[in-house]
PDB file of C-alpha atoms in Angstrom:
ATOM      1  CA  UNK A 108      82.497   5.490-124.357  1.00  0.00           C
ATOM      2  CA  UNK A 109      81.918   7.976-121.562  1.00  0.00           C
ATOM      3  CA  UNK A 110      78.583   6.424-120.599  1.00  0.00           C
ATOM      4  CA  UNK A 111      80.060   3.006-119.617  1.00  0.00           C
ATOM      5  CA  UNK A 112      82.801   4.697-117.570  1.00  0.00           C
ATOM      6  CA  UNK A 113      80.284   6.941-115.835  1.00  0.00           C
ATOM      7  CA  UNK A 114      78.013   3.964-115.177  1.00  0.00           C
ATOM      8  CA  UNK A 115      80.923   2.015-113.724  1.00  0.00           C
ATOM      9  CA  UNK A 116      81.879   4.921-111.445  1.00  0.00           C
ATOM     10  CA  UNK A 117      78.291   5.374-110.241  1.00  0.00           C
ATOM     11  CA  UNK A 118      77.948   1.635-109.561  1.00  0.00           C
ATOM     12  CA  UNK A 119      81.172   1.664-107.527  1.00  0.00           C
ATOM     13  CA  UNK A 120      80.034   4.720-105.580  1.00  0.00           C
ATOM     14  CA  UNK A 121      76.682   3.113-104.806  1.00  0.00           C
ATOM     15  CA  UNK A 122      78.359  -0.115-103.625  1.00  0.00           C
ATOM     16  CA  UNK A 123      80.707   1.862-101.374  1.00  0.00           C
ATOM     17  CA  UNK A 124      77.802   3.838 -99.921  1.00  0.00           C
ATOM     18  CA  UNK A 125      75.785   0.687 -99.218  1.00  0.00           C
ATOM     19  CA  UNK A 126      78.769  -0.993 -97.566  1.00  0.00           C
ATOM     20  CA  UNK A 127      79.403   2.056 -95.372  1.00  0.00           C
ATOM     21  CA  UNK A 128      75.737   2.130 -94.331  1.00  0.00           C
ATOM     22  CA  UNK A 129      75.621  -1.567 -93.452  1.00  0.00           C
ATOM     23  CA  UNK A 130      74.880  -2.618 -89.906  1.00  0.00           C
ATOM     24  CA  UNK A 131      77.739  -3.904 -87.765  1.00  0.00           C
ATOM     25  CA  UNK A 132      76.856  -7.204 -86.086  1.00  0.00           C
ATOM     26  CA  UNK A 133      78.603  -7.995 -82.801  1.00  0.00           C
ATOM     27  CA  UNK A 134      78.542 -11.364 -81.055  1.00  0.00           C
ATOM     28  CA  UNK A 135      75.542 -13.517 -81.925  1.00  0.00           C
ATOM     29  CA  UNK A 136      73.541 -10.540 -83.161  1.00  0.00           C
ATOM     30  CA  UNK A 137      69.949  -9.904 -82.132  1.00  0.00           C
ATOM     31  CA  UNK A 138      67.158 -12.434 -82.606  1.00  0.00           C
ATOM     32  CA  UNK A 139      64.325 -11.042 -80.474  1.00  0.00           C
ATOM     33  CA  UNK A 140      61.787  -9.078 -82.514  1.00  0.00           C
ATOM     34  CA  UNK A 141      60.256  -6.861 -79.812  1.00  0.00           C
ATOM     35  CA  UNK A 142      62.303  -4.304 -77.909  1.00  0.00           C
ATOM     36  CA  UNK A 143      61.803  -3.464 -74.262  1.00  0.00           C
ATOM     37  CA  UNK A 144      61.911   0.324 -73.790  1.00  0.00           C
ATOM     38  CA  UNK A 145      65.123   1.376 -72.044  1.00  0.00           C
ATOM     39  CA  UNK A 146      63.117   3.838 -69.948  1.00  0.00           C
ATOM     40  CA  UNK A 147      61.087   0.909 -68.532  1.00  0.00           C
ATOM     41  CA  UNK A 148      64.249  -1.022 -67.653  1.00  0.00           C
ATOM     42  CA  UNK A 149      65.789   2.058 -66.021  1.00  0.00           C
ATOM     43  CA  UNK A 150      62.595   2.724 -64.024  1.00  0.00           C
ATOM     44  CA  UNK A 151      62.226  -0.836 -62.668  1.00  0.00           C
ATOM     45  CA  UNK A 152      65.360  -2.865 -63.434  1.00  0.00           C
ATOM     46  CA  UNK A 153      64.664  -5.478 -60.754  1.00  0.00           C
ATOM     47  CA  UNK A 154      61.466  -6.432 -62.597  1.00  0.00           C
ATOM     48  CA  UNK A 155      63.564  -7.541 -65.565  1.00  0.00           C
ATOM     49  CA  UNK A 156      66.325  -9.352 -63.621  1.00  0.00           C
ATOM     50  CA  UNK A 157      67.134 -12.709 -65.187  1.00  0.00           C
ATOM     51  CA  UNK A 158      65.104 -11.989 -68.331  1.00  0.00           C
ATOM     52  CA  UNK A 159      66.502 -11.985 -71.846  1.00  0.00           C
ATOM     53  CA  UNK A 160      65.469  -8.724 -73.488  1.00  0.00           C
ATOM     54  CA  UNK A 161      66.191  -6.576 -76.524  1.00  0.00           C
ATOM     55  CA  UNK A 162      66.854  -2.855 -76.136  1.00  0.00           C
ATOM     56  CA  UNK A 163      67.431  -0.071 -78.637  1.00  0.00           C
ATOM     57  CA  UNK A 164      68.983   3.315 -78.037  1.00  0.00           C
ATOM     58  CA  UNK A 165      71.765   5.769 -78.660  1.00  0.00           C
ATOM     59  CA  UNK A 166      75.284   4.912 -77.482  1.00  0.00           C
ATOM     60  CA  UNK A 167      76.393   7.601 -75.020  1.00  0.00           C
ATOM     61  CA  UNK A 168      79.702   6.114 -73.821  1.00  0.00           C
ATOM     62  CA  UNK A 169      82.038   3.212 -74.604  1.00  0.00           C
ATOM     63  CA  UNK A 170      84.897   1.675 -72.607  1.00  0.00           C
ATOM     64  CA  UNK A 171      88.004   3.152 -74.199  1.00  0.00           C
ATOM     65  CA  UNK A 172      90.366   0.525 -72.756  1.00  0.00           C
ATOM     66  CA  UNK A 173      88.913  -2.852 -73.721  1.00  0.00           C
ATOM     67  CA  UNK A 174      85.512  -2.134 -75.298  1.00  0.00           C
ATOM     68  CA  UNK A 175      83.909  -4.234 -72.577  1.00  0.00           C
ATOM     69  CA  UNK A 176      80.928  -1.939 -71.882  1.00  0.00           C
ATOM     70  CA  UNK A 177      78.853   0.821 -73.361  1.00  0.00           C
ATOM     71  CA  UNK A 178      75.869   2.822 -72.204  1.00  0.00           C
ATOM     72  CA  UNK A 179      72.620   3.367 -74.066  1.00  0.00           C
ATOM     73  CA  UNK A 180      70.133   6.191 -73.649  1.00  0.00           C
ATOM     74  CA  UNK A 181      66.604   5.958 -74.980  1.00  0.00           C
ATOM     75  CA  UNK A 182      66.303   7.383 -78.495  1.00  0.00           C
ATOM     76  CA  UNK A 183      65.132  10.974 -78.252  1.00  0.00           C
ATOM     77  CA  UNK A 184      66.313  11.344 -74.644  1.00  0.00           C
ATOM     78  CA  UNK A 185      66.909  14.954 -73.723  1.00  0.00           C
ATOM     79  CA  UNK A 186      69.154  16.699 -71.268  1.00  0.00           C
ATOM     80  CA  UNK A 187      72.882  16.896 -70.858  1.00  0.00           C
ATOM     81  CA  UNK A 188      73.125  13.579 -68.990  1.00  0.00           C
ATOM     82  CA  UNK A 189      70.148  11.357 -69.825  1.00  0.00           C
ATOM     83  CA  UNK A 190      69.522   8.210 -67.794  1.00  0.00           C
ATOM     84  CA  UNK A 191      71.335   5.278 -69.382  1.00  0.00           C
ATOM     85  CA  UNK A 192      71.498   1.503 -69.247  1.00  0.00           C
ATOM     86  CA  UNK A 193      74.912  -0.140 -69.045  1.00  0.00           C
ATOM     87  CA  UNK A 194      75.635  -2.950 -71.482  1.00  0.00           C
ATOM     88  CA  UNK A 195      78.447  -5.295 -70.430  1.00  0.00           C
ATOM     89  CA  UNK A 196      80.233  -8.147 -72.154  1.00  0.00           C
ATOM     90  CA  UNK A 197      82.850 -10.619 -71.021  1.00  0.00           C
ATOM     91  CA  UNK A 198      86.267  -9.195 -71.832  1.00  0.00           C
ATOM     92  CA  UNK A 199      87.361 -10.225 -75.312  1.00  0.00           C
ATOM     93  CA  UNK A 200      84.110 -11.986 -76.245  1.00  0.00           C
ATOM     94  CA  UNK A 201      82.618  -8.900 -77.881  1.00  0.00           C
ATOM     95  CA  UNK A 202      84.470  -5.611 -78.227  1.00  0.00           C
ATOM     96  CA  UNK A 203      82.348  -2.483 -78.470  1.00  0.00           C
ATOM     97  CA  UNK A 204      84.195  -0.062 -80.766  1.00  0.00           C
ATOM     98  CA  UNK A 205      84.774   3.463 -79.454  1.00  0.00           C
ATOM     99  CA  UNK A 206      83.396   4.671 -82.791  1.00  0.00           C
ATOM    100  CA  UNK A 207      79.958   3.427 -81.665  1.00  0.00           C
ATOM    101  CA  UNK A 208      79.447   6.562 -79.554  1.00  0.00           C
ATOM    102  CA  UNK A 209      76.561   8.563 -80.991  1.00  0.00           C
ATOM    103  CA  UNK A 210      75.313   5.659 -83.122  1.00  0.00           C
ATOM    104  CA  UNK A 211      72.105   3.729 -82.667  1.00  0.00           C
ATOM    105  CA  UNK A 212      72.532   0.287 -81.141  1.00  0.00           C
ATOM    106  CA  UNK A 213      70.247  -2.698 -80.739  1.00  0.00           C
ATOM    107  CA  UNK A 214      71.358  -5.217 -78.118  1.00  0.00           C
ATOM    108  CA  UNK A 215      70.137  -8.462 -76.640  1.00  0.00           C
ATOM    109  CA  UNK A 216      71.065 -10.071 -73.356  1.00  0.00           C
ATOM    110  CA  UNK A 217      70.073 -10.842 -69.788  1.00  0.00           C
ATOM    111  CA  UNK A 218      69.449  -8.185 -67.148  1.00  0.00           C
ATOM    112  CA  UNK A 219      71.651  -8.970 -64.173  1.00  0.00           C
ATOM    113  CA  UNK A 220      72.038  -7.501 -60.723  1.00  0.00           C
ATOM    114  CA  UNK A 221      75.507  -6.163 -59.946  1.00  0.00           C
ATOM    115  CA  UNK A 222      76.737  -5.217 -56.482  1.00  0.00           C
ATOM    116  CA  UNK A 223      77.567  -1.520 -56.166  1.00  0.00           C
ATOM    117  CA  UNK A 224      81.207  -2.303 -55.343  1.00  0.00           C
ATOM    118  CA  UNK A 225      81.656  -4.206 -58.613  1.00  0.00           C
ATOM    119  CA  UNK A 226      81.663  -1.016 -60.679  1.00  0.00           C
ATOM    120  CA  UNK A 227      85.062   0.419 -61.528  1.00  0.00           C
ATOM    121  CA  UNK A 228      84.000   4.050 -61.643  1.00  0.00           C
ATOM    122  CA  UNK A 229      81.338   6.670 -62.158  1.00  0.00           C
ATOM    123  CA  UNK A 230      81.086   5.868 -65.870  1.00  0.00           C
ATOM    124  CA  UNK A 231      79.649   2.480 -64.926  1.00  0.00           C
ATOM    125  CA  UNK A 232      76.571   3.803 -63.123  1.00  0.00           C
ATOM    126  CA  UNK A 233      73.541   2.168 -64.615  1.00  0.00           C
ATOM    127  CA  UNK A 234      69.829   1.841 -64.184  1.00  0.00           C
ATOM    128  CA  UNK A 235      70.113   2.697 -60.492  1.00  0.00           C
ATOM    129  CA  UNK A 236      72.462   5.650 -61.066  1.00  0.00           C
ATOM    130  CA  UNK A 237      70.707   7.723 -58.381  1.00  0.00           C
ATOM    131  CA  UNK A 238      71.084   4.978 -55.759  1.00  0.00           C
ATOM    132  CA  UNK A 239      73.807   5.085 -53.110  1.00  0.00           C
ATOM    133  CA  UNK A 240      77.145   3.534 -54.153  1.00  0.00           C
ATOM    134  CA  UNK A 241      76.640   0.501 -51.895  1.00  0.00           C
ATOM    135  CA  UNK A 242      73.253  -0.305 -53.432  1.00  0.00           C
ATOM    136  CA  UNK A 243      72.872  -2.905 -56.143  1.00  0.00           C
ATOM    137  CA  UNK A 244      72.471  -1.803 -59.727  1.00  0.00           C
ATOM    138  CA  UNK A 245      71.590  -3.617 -62.922  1.00  0.00           C
ATOM    139  CA  UNK A 246      73.133  -4.034 -66.340  1.00  0.00           C
ATOM    140  CA  UNK A 247      72.430  -5.881 -69.550  1.00  0.00           C
ATOM    141  CA  UNK A 248      74.856  -8.788 -70.014  1.00  0.00           C
ATOM    142  CA  UNK A 249      75.021  -8.692 -73.805  1.00  0.00           C
ATOM    143  CA  UNK A 250      75.174 -11.761 -76.033  1.00  0.00           C
ATOM    144  CA  UNK A 251      74.769  -9.861 -79.270  1.00  0.00           C
ATOM    145  CA  UNK A 252      74.322  -6.379 -80.678  1.00  0.00           C
ATOM    146  CA  UNK A 253      73.947  -4.470 -83.918  1.00  0.00           C
ATOM    147  CA  UNK A 254      75.333  -0.995 -84.489  1.00  0.00           C
ATOM    148  CA  UNK A 255      73.544   1.172 -87.012  1.00  0.00           C
TER     149      UNK A 255
END
């Protein structure tokens, strides 16, 4: 009689573990197979402007007010403040959860040029973070993402 109860408990534990480890799909998800390295986008963002790309990295920051943006650093990036790429969504279309910070994310969208004055603060600095405030910067306008 103990064996069926133990088996039932182990099955429930396994199901809970698998559910907890499941990916979180946001928006339309990600359909592109090949990822563009974030470091390449950060180095030459203008070369990707208008292109739909897939990126993968570690979430370093998330908008705490509306979940409308997050930043990704290349996996394995070192240093206290690694270069990041800003991922932006239309308010309310996709909401990036604050709990995503530190998790791996895969995102798909179009690289777009944003005027320097369009950023609300220092946390929004993106691929051109070292550029003067008045200079244009770039971000990934996300249509879908997966948090792992």
